[in-house]
Short mmCIF file of C-alpha atoms in Angstrom, two decimals:
data_model
loop_
_atom_site.label_atom_id
_atom_site.label_comp_id
_atom_site.label_asym_id
_atom_site.label_seq_id
_atom_site.Cartn_x
_atom_site.Cartn_y
_atom_site.Cartn_z
CA UNK A 14 -0.23 0.42 0.16
CA UNK A 15 0.95 3.43 -0.57
CA UNK A 16 1.62 5.84 1.74
CA UNK A 17 -0.89 9.06 1.03
CA UNK A 18 1.16 11.88 0.50
CA UNK A 19 -0.24 15.49 2.88
CA UNK A 20 0.25 18.60 2.87
CA UNK A 21 1.28 19.25 -1.00
CA UNK A 22 -1.41 21.56 -1.79
CA UNK A 23 -0.91 23.36 1.11
CA UNK A 24 3.44 23.40 0.42
CA UNK A 25 2.73 24.44 -3.57
CA UNK A 26 0.74 26.99 -2.46
CA UNK A 27 2.29 28.58 -0.15
CA UNK A 28 5.85 28.23 -3.04
CA UNK A 29 3.28 30.21 -5.60
CA UNK A 30 2.33 33.01 -2.70
CA UNK A 31 6.40 33.63 -1.73
CA UNK A 32 6.67 33.59 -5.58
CA UNK A 33 3.61 36.54 -5.80
CA UNK A 34 5.21 38.06 -3.91
CA UNK A 35 9.19 38.25 -4.73
CA UNK A 36 8.23 39.03 -7.84
CA UNK A 37 5.88 41.98 -7.04
CA UNK A 38 9.18 42.93 -4.99
CA UNK A 39 11.31 43.19 -7.95
CA UNK A 40 8.39 45.57 -9.94
CA UNK A 41 8.23 47.51 -6.67
CA UNK A 42 11.82 48.52 -6.75
CA UNK A 43 12.00 48.96 -10.62
CA UNK A 44 8.64 50.38 -10.68
CA UNK A 45 8.43 48.49 -14.51
CA UNK A 46 10.26 44.79 -15.49
CA UNK A 47 9.38 43.29 -18.79
CA UNK A 48 8.71 38.84 -18.05
CA UNK A 49 11.99 38.51 -19.72
CA UNK A 50 13.93 40.68 -16.92
CA UNK A 51 11.60 38.67 -14.26
CA UNK A 52 12.12 35.40 -15.65
CA UNK A 53 16.45 36.07 -15.99
CA UNK A 54 16.61 37.32 -12.05
CA UNK A 55 14.22 35.24 -9.96
CA UNK A 56 15.08 31.75 -12.18
CA UNK A 57 11.64 30.65 -13.01
CA UNK A 58 10.70 29.38 -16.24
CA UNK A 59 8.80 31.87 -18.50
CA UNK A 60 5.06 30.21 -17.87
CA UNK A 61 5.34 30.61 -15.07
CA UNK A 62 6.37 33.91 -14.47
CA UNK A 63 3.23 34.34 -16.83
CA UNK A 64 0.77 32.68 -14.59
CA UNK A 65 1.90 34.75 -11.92
CA UNK A 66 1.63 38.39 -13.75
CA UNK A 67 -1.36 37.02 -14.02
CA UNK A 68 -2.54 36.79 -10.94
CA UNK A 69 -1.03 40.43 -10.03
CA UNK A 70 -3.17 41.98 -12.63
CA UNK A 71 -6.11 39.71 -11.51
CA UNK A 72 -5.87 41.55 -8.22
CA UNK A 73 -5.07 44.49 -9.78
CA UNK A 74 -1.92 45.61 -8.43
CA UNK A 75 -0.07 45.83 -11.54
CA UNK A 76 -0.66 46.41 -15.48
CA UNK A 77 0.19 45.38 -18.63
CA UNK A 78 2.92 48.40 -19.70
CA UNK A 79 4.71 49.29 -22.85
CA UNK A 80 7.70 46.25 -23.86
CA UNK A 81 10.67 47.80 -22.95
CA UNK A 82 12.12 47.80 -26.18
CA UNK A 83 9.25 49.06 -27.67
CA UNK A 84 10.86 52.86 -25.66
CA UNK A 85 13.47 52.52 -27.39
CA UNK A 86 15.45 49.72 -28.18
CA UNK A 87 16.41 46.94 -30.11
CA UNK A 88 15.11 43.52 -30.54
CA UNK A 89 12.00 41.77 -29.62
CA UNK A 90 9.85 43.67 -26.86
CA UNK A 91 9.20 41.52 -24.25
CA UNK A 92 6.08 41.77 -22.51
CA UNK A 93 5.59 44.79 -19.66
CA UNK A 94 5.05 44.52 -16.43
CA UNK A 95 3.68 47.83 -14.44
CA UNK A 96 2.51 48.46 -11.05
CA UNK A 97 -1.19 49.89 -11.30
CA UNK A 98 -2.12 53.22 -10.46
CA UNK A 99 -5.05 52.37 -8.52
CA UNK A 100 -3.03 49.15 -6.63
CA UNK A 101 -2.89 49.46 -3.19
CA UNK A 102 -0.98 52.30 -1.02
CA UNK A 103 0.55 52.30 2.56
CA UNK A 104 0.58 55.28 4.99
CA UNK A 105 3.15 56.78 5.64
CA UNK A 106 4.17 58.98 9.28
CA UNK A 107 7.27 60.93 9.91
CA UNK A 108 6.94 61.76 13.35
CA UNK A 109 9.17 64.91 13.97
CA UNK A 110 10.02 66.69 17.67
CA UNK A 111 8.15 69.54 16.15
CA UNK A 112 6.21 68.43 12.93
CA UNK A 113 5.04 65.64 11.38
CA UNK A 114 4.61 64.43 7.97
CA UNK A 115 2.15 62.54 6.60
CA UNK A 116 1.84 60.39 3.01
CA UNK A 117 0.12 58.84 1.14
CA UNK A 118 2.31 56.37 -0.66
CA UNK A 119 2.10 53.37 -3.71
CA UNK A 120 3.56 51.19 -4.89
CA UNK A 121 7.40 52.28 -6.48
CA UNK A 122 7.97 54.15 -3.20
CA UNK A 123 5.74 57.00 -5.10
CA UNK A 124 3.91 59.94 -3.17
CA UNK A 125 0.59 61.15 -4.72
CA UNK A 126 -0.26 63.28 -1.65
CA UNK A 127 0.86 64.48 1.77
CA UNK A 128 0.84 66.95 4.50
CA UNK A 129 1.90 68.12 7.26
CA UNK A 130 1.77 69.84 10.83
CA UNK A 131 3.07 71.04 13.11
CA UNK A 132 3.77 69.26 16.57
CA UNK A 133 3.57 71.51 19.99
CA UNK A 134 5.91 70.99 22.55
CA UNK A 135 4.87 68.59 24.80
CA UNK A 136 2.17 67.42 23.55
CA UNK A 137 -0.25 63.71 24.71
CA UNK A 138 0.15 60.56 22.66
CA UNK A 139 -3.96 61.19 22.06
CA UNK A 140 -3.21 64.44 20.67
CA UNK A 141 -0.73 63.64 17.61
CA UNK A 142 -2.78 60.69 16.90
CA UNK A 143 -5.69 62.71 16.31
CA UNK A 144 -3.75 65.30 14.40
CA UNK A 145 -2.18 62.69 12.49
CA UNK A 146 -5.79 61.05 11.93
CA UNK A 147 -6.33 64.69 10.42
CA UNK A 148 -3.35 65.11 8.35
CA UNK A 149 -4.50 61.26 6.74
CA UNK A 150 -7.94 61.95 6.15
CA UNK A 151 -6.37 64.71 4.67
CA UNK A 152 -4.12 61.82 2.11
CA UNK A 153 -7.32 59.81 0.91
CA UNK A 154 -9.98 61.92 0.33
CA UNK A 155 -8.18 61.52 -3.18
CA UNK A 156 -7.63 57.44 -3.64
CA UNK A 157 -8.93 56.34 -5.59
CA UNK A 158 -11.89 53.97 -4.57
CA UNK A 159 -10.77 50.08 -5.47
CA UNK A 160 -7.35 50.82 -4.17
CA UNK A 161 -7.01 49.26 -1.08
CA UNK A 162 -4.72 49.98 1.58
CA UNK A 163 -2.31 47.59 3.48
CA UNK A 164 -1.48 49.37 6.59
CA UNK A 165 -0.08 52.25 8.27
CA UNK A 166 3.46 52.89 8.85
CA UNK A 167 4.99 54.58 11.06
CA UNK A 168 8.97 56.13 12.05
CA UNK A 169 9.43 57.53 15.69
CA UNK A 170 12.96 59.07 17.01
CA UNK A 171 13.02 56.88 20.11
CA UNK A 172 13.55 53.44 21.08
CA UNK A 173 11.08 51.49 19.66
CA UNK A 174 10.10 47.67 20.52
CA UNK A 175 10.67 45.09 17.89
CA UNK A 176 8.06 43.03 18.52
CA UNK A 177 5.29 45.20 19.30
CA UNK A 178 6.02 48.45 18.14
CA UNK A 179 5.71 49.66 21.89
CA UNK A 180 7.35 53.47 21.33
CA UNK A 181 10.21 52.32 24.96
CA UNK A 182 11.45 55.86 24.86
CA UNK A 183 11.07 58.69 22.47
CA UNK A 184 12.87 61.54 24.51
CA UNK A 185 12.70 64.72 22.75
CA UNK A 186 9.10 64.18 23.05
CA UNK A 187 8.82 63.30 25.83
CA UNK A 188 7.50 59.50 25.17
CA UNK A 189 7.44 56.74 27.88
CA UNK A 190 5.90 53.90 26.80
CA UNK A 191 3.37 54.73 24.28
CA UNK A 192 1.57 51.97 22.89
CA UNK A 193 1.00 54.58 19.52
CA UNK A 194 -0.37 51.65 17.74
CA UNK A 195 -3.30 51.13 18.92
CA UNK A 196 -3.57 54.83 19.57
CA UNK A 197 -3.53 55.81 15.96
CA UNK A 198 -6.06 52.74 15.05
CA UNK A 199 -8.66 54.70 17.55
CA UNK A 200 -8.18 57.74 16.60
CA UNK A 201 -9.40 56.27 12.38
CA UNK A 202 -11.80 54.05 14.16
CA UNK A 203 -10.86 50.94 11.55
CA UNK A 204 -7.89 48.27 11.28
CA UNK A 205 -5.53 48.11 9.67
CA UNK A 206 -1.97 46.72 10.11
CA UNK A 207 0.17 49.36 11.80
CA UNK A 208 4.12 49.15 11.96
CA UNK A 209 6.82 51.72 13.62
CA UNK A 210 9.91 51.50 13.99
CA UNK A 211 12.63 53.47 14.62
CA UNK A 212 13.81 56.94 12.35
CA UNK A 213 17.17 55.71 11.78
CA UNK A 214 16.62 52.29 10.61
CA UNK A 215 13.85 53.40 8.36
CA UNK A 216 15.75 55.82 6.94
CA UNK A 217 18.50 53.02 6.09
CA UNK A 218 16.17 51.18 4.41
CA UNK A 219 14.56 53.27 2.32
CA UNK A 220 17.88 54.57 1.19
CA UNK A 221 19.11 51.28 0.44
CA UNK A 222 15.95 50.15 -1.69
CA UNK A 223 16.28 53.03 -3.54
CA UNK A 224 18.53 55.83 -2.41
CA UNK A 225 22.11 56.64 -1.68
CA UNK A 226 23.04 52.90 -1.37
CA UNK A 227 20.84 50.85 -3.97
CA UNK A 228 22.85 47.74 -4.34
CA UNK A 229 25.19 48.11 -1.62
CA UNK A 230 24.60 45.15 1.18
CA UNK A 231 26.13 47.83 4.27
CA UNK A 232 25.79 51.20 5.02
CA UNK A 233 24.64 53.23 7.41
CA UNK A 234 22.12 56.59 7.60
CA UNK A 235 23.06 58.38 9.69
CA UNK A 236 20.02 60.22 11.01
CA UNK A 237 20.05 64.37 13.02
CA UNK A 238 16.43 65.09 14.34
CA UNK A 239 17.66 66.99 17.17
CA UNK A 240 18.85 63.75 18.87
CA UNK A 241 21.43 61.97 17.17
CA UNK A 242 20.79 57.88 15.20
CA UNK A 243 21.89 55.38 12.92
CA UNK A 244 20.08 53.17 10.68
CA UNK A 245 22.47 50.58 10.43
CA UNK A 246 22.17 47.80 6.84
CA UNK A 247 24.83 45.29 6.95
CA UNK A 248 25.26 42.20 4.41
CA UNK A 249 22.16 43.46 2.89
CA UNK A 250 20.09 43.25 6.91
CA UNK A 251 18.90 46.00 8.94
CA UNK A 252 21.00 44.75 12.23
CA UNK A 253 18.40 45.94 15.06
CA UNK A 254 19.68 44.66 18.06
CA UNK A 255 18.02 41.75 20.51
CA UNK A 256 14.87 43.54 21.67
CA UNK A 257 15.57 46.29 18.33
CA UNK A 258 17.30 48.87 19.97
CA UNK A 259 20.96 49.41 17.74
CA UNK A 260 21.80 52.65 16.60
CA UNK A 261 21.84 54.91 19.42
CA UNK A 262 24.94 55.83 18.42
CA UNK A 263 23.87 59.17 20.05
CA UNK A 264 24.65 57.93 23.48
CA UNK A 265 28.41 56.89 22.72
CA UNK A 266 31.02 58.13 25.12
CA UNK A 267 33.01 60.64 23.16
CA UNK A 268 34.51 63.13 25.73
CA UNK A 269 34.49 62.26 29.20
CA UNK A 270 34.53 65.39 29.94
CA UNK A 271 31.27 66.75 27.63
CA UNK A 272 28.32 68.47 29.20
CA UNK A 273 25.64 65.83 30.51
CA UNK A 274 23.37 64.33 28.51
CA UNK A 275 19.42 63.98 29.07
CA UNK A 276 20.49 59.93 28.71
CA UNK A 277 21.94 60.57 32.18
CA UNK A 278 25.14 60.03 31.01
CA UNK A 279 27.74 62.80 30.15
CA UNK A 280 29.43 63.46 26.62
CA UNK A 281 27.31 61.45 24.85
CA UNK A 282 28.47 62.10 20.66
CA UNK A 283 25.47 63.73 21.15
CA UNK A 284 26.03 66.81 23.34
CA UNK A 285 29.10 67.39 21.14
CA UNK A 286 26.90 67.05 17.35
CA UNK A 287 23.31 66.77 18.25
CA UNK A 288 20.93 69.80 17.44
CA UNK A 289 20.85 71.60 20.80
CA UNK A 290 24.85 71.87 21.27
CA UNK A 291 25.32 73.13 17.04
CA UNK A 292 22.61 75.99 18.06
CA UNK A 293 25.05 77.28 20.77
CA UNK A 294 27.27 76.69 18.89
CA UNK A 295 26.15 79.31 15.89
CA UNK A 296 24.24 80.93 18.96
CA UNK A 297 20.73 80.51 18.32
CA UNK A 298 18.22 79.93 20.74
CA UNK A 299 17.41 76.35 21.94
CA UNK A 300 14.33 76.25 21.17
CA UNK A 301 14.50 76.12 17.67
CA UNK A 302 16.79 73.36 17.33
CA UNK A 303 14.75 71.55 15.73
CA UNK A 304 14.76 73.63 12.59
CA UNK A 305 18.33 73.33 12.66
CA UNK A 306 18.45 71.94 8.65
CA UNK A 307 16.44 74.85 7.92
CA UNK A 308 18.95 77.35 10.02
CA UNK A 309 22.14 75.97 8.20
CA UNK A 310 21.14 75.65 5.05
CA UNK A 311 20.61 79.83 5.25
CA UNK A 312 24.51 79.40 6.03
CA UNK A 313 26.64 80.15 2.65
CA UNK A 314 30.39 79.38 4.27
CA UNK A 315 31.17 77.25 7.26
CA UNK A 316 31.75 79.31 10.86
CA UNK A 317 34.85 78.42 13.23
CA UNK A 318 32.38 76.84 15.71
CA UNK A 319 30.37 74.85 12.67
CA UNK A 320 33.70 73.55 11.43
CA UNK A 321 34.98 72.48 14.95
CA UNK A 322 31.66 70.68 15.77
CA UNK A 323 31.98 68.83 12.03
CA UNK A 324 35.63 68.11 13.36
CA UNK A 325 33.63 65.97 16.15
CA UNK A 326 31.30 64.72 13.25
CA UNK A 327 34.42 63.40 11.30
CA UNK A 328 35.82 61.87 14.30
CA UNK A 329 32.36 60.04 15.42
CA UNK A 330 31.89 58.46 12.68
CA UNK A 331 35.36 57.02 12.43
CA UNK A 332 34.56 55.17 15.03
CA UNK A 333 31.40 53.65 13.34
CA UNK A 334 33.75 53.08 10.34
CA UNK A 335 36.31 50.86 12.36
CA UNK A 336 33.17 48.74 13.78
CA UNK A 337 31.07 48.22 11.35
CA UNK A 338 33.05 48.61 7.71
CA UNK A 339 30.35 49.87 5.42
CA UNK A 340 30.88 50.80 1.98
CA UNK A 341 28.52 54.15 2.30
CA UNK A 342 27.97 55.87 5.52
CA UNK A 343 24.40 58.49 4.60
CA UNK A 344 24.25 61.35 6.40
CA UNK A 345 20.54 62.53 7.08
CA UNK A 346 18.63 65.01 8.73
CA UNK A 347 20.60 68.06 9.51
CA UNK A 348 23.99 66.95 8.77
CA UNK A 349 22.62 67.06 4.89
CA UNK A 350 23.44 70.64 5.37
CA UNK A 351 26.07 70.77 7.60
CA UNK A 352 28.35 68.17 5.21
CA UNK A 353 27.90 70.64 2.36
CA UNK A 354 29.35 73.07 4.56
CA UNK A 355 32.00 71.05 6.04
CA UNK A 356 32.78 68.46 4.00
CA UNK A 357 36.26 68.54 4.24
CA UNK A 358 37.21 69.24 7.86
CA UNK A 359 34.82 66.46 8.46
CA UNK A 360 36.28 63.78 5.80
CA UNK A 361 39.47 64.80 7.70
CA UNK A 362 38.22 64.12 11.42
CA UNK A 363 37.81 61.25 9.31
CA UNK A 364 41.41 59.85 8.11
CA UNK A 365 41.98 60.89 11.13
CA UNK A 366 40.89 58.60 13.34
CA UNK A 367 39.73 55.64 11.46
CA UNK A 368 42.21 52.15 10.41
CA UNK A 369 43.09 52.59 7.12
CA UNK A 370 41.86 49.46 5.91
CA UNK A 371 37.92 50.51 6.47
CA UNK A 372 38.53 53.41 5.53
CA UNK A 373 39.40 52.54 2.24
CA UNK A 374 36.00 51.55 1.25
CA UNK A 375 33.90 54.47 2.68
CA UNK A 376 32.14 56.94 1.11
CA UNK A 377 30.28 59.44 3.05
CA UNK A 378 27.30 60.42 0.45
CA UNK A 379 24.31 62.92 1.40
CA UNK A 380 20.31 60.44 0.98
CA UNK A 381 19.26 60.28 -2.42
CA UNK A 382 15.69 60.88 -1.07
CA UNK A 383 16.61 64.15 -0.09
CA UNK A 384 13.73 64.91 2.46
CA UNK A 385 12.25 62.25 2.06
CA UNK A 386 14.23 59.20 3.54
CA UNK A 387 12.81 58.61 6.72
CA UNK A 388 8.94 59.16 5.55
CA UNK A 389 9.69 56.26 2.98
CA UNK A 390 11.47 54.37 4.99
CA UNK A 391 7.22 54.43 6.80
CA UNK A 392 6.24 53.41 3.65
CA UNK A 393 8.67 50.88 3.00
CA UNK A 394 8.37 49.13 6.29
CA UNK A 395 4.40 48.82 6.03
CA UNK A 396 5.00 47.01 2.27
CA UNK A 397 6.37 44.63 4.01
CA UNK A 398 3.08 41.94 4.31
CA UNK A 399 2.42 42.75 1.37
CA UNK A 400 5.78 41.33 0.15
CA UNK A 401 5.79 38.18 1.90
CA UNK A 402 2.13 37.02 0.83
CA UNK A 403 0.26 39.62 -1.22
CA UNK A 404 -2.68 37.71 -1.17
CA UNK A 405 -2.96 37.72 2.30
CA UNK A 406 -1.74 40.74 2.85
CA UNK A 407 -5.10 42.20 0.33
CA UNK A 408 -7.15 40.11 2.21
CA UNK A 409 -7.02 42.67 5.81
CA UNK A 410 -6.71 45.08 3.21
CA UNK A 411 -9.49 48.55 3.81
CA UNK A 412 -10.54 49.08 0.51
CA UNK A 413 -12.77 52.15 -0.40
CA UNK A 414 -10.98 54.39 2.46
CA UNK A 415 -11.39 58.03 1.18
CA UNK A 416 -15.16 57.45 2.00
CA UNK A 417 -14.71 55.46 5.02
CA UNK A 418 -12.33 57.28 6.51
CA UNK A 419 -15.27 60.26 6.00
CA UNK A 420 -17.93 59.12 7.45
#
């Protein structure tokens, strides 16, 4: 008697859904692909690729697009796969210290609509959630009625527990152990997946996928958002740590004789290159530290004080280069404007302290996504379940969100 095989259908279904998500992720990253390209990248035969593409089209995620060769190449054109304008989207929320940005983001990293509002110092989480909810309603108002909302991604300048998104500490927002995801859903009156992560981690994610770190598997995104943090990609994977708290580089000891830091330690790197430290150095009120990037953008030449801070920045970056051996270090937040002014000082200080071997392979870069790295990283984070299992993700999506939220 032959033994009956069990679970074959289930296994085949799991493989199919995995392939479906992988193919969608390739198109998402590229914005457009031919079936021939997808066949080569995924190592599947043409009929299998055709079946997967057909299913994504039937789900309303992709659509037939003009073949690549038809747009100016030679040879027989391969059928193109593009992203549907009325396909799935996510809401991305970037919480800063004094400002929140909210966007409706589609596949391909396309920002369809965006809105912003200030954050009043000392605001409670529920107050911020109410303002975020108002912005969400604004950005989804004109969303296609058939387009499904598959999730909400939120970035926070603080420590976020990986397992459940609990904000353990957001010092500049004065939040401790806040379950912001559930507060947002209550404010919106809907039930969709919510992902919350540290702002620097999300900046690294976006720059790795579609910014200055494309095709680079070892990079660090250094965020200046009043405080200082880092998102680290190593071997193509996000380095999160046991609880999700990796990357708090602003609280590495830098100057033992330095100022007392808000974390309780003395002489953290943040006390030397944080926004408050730079504000003091250039003589602007510390309550303007949250808008430091705009202030620095108005400078045409560096002052001696800024050059010294550039040296502190370079020395601190040398420690990261020695420890992680990245290929690219992306300087985000207010470091974008600072680096343009003191590039020479930063690079000289980096060369002074970094070991010769890792120094040879590292490049300092500005974000390829400009000021949107973190916002788009929040969108990427919210889209990840769609790439794991598009069918299951669409099963929990909210359709007609503009009408439902308006009501």
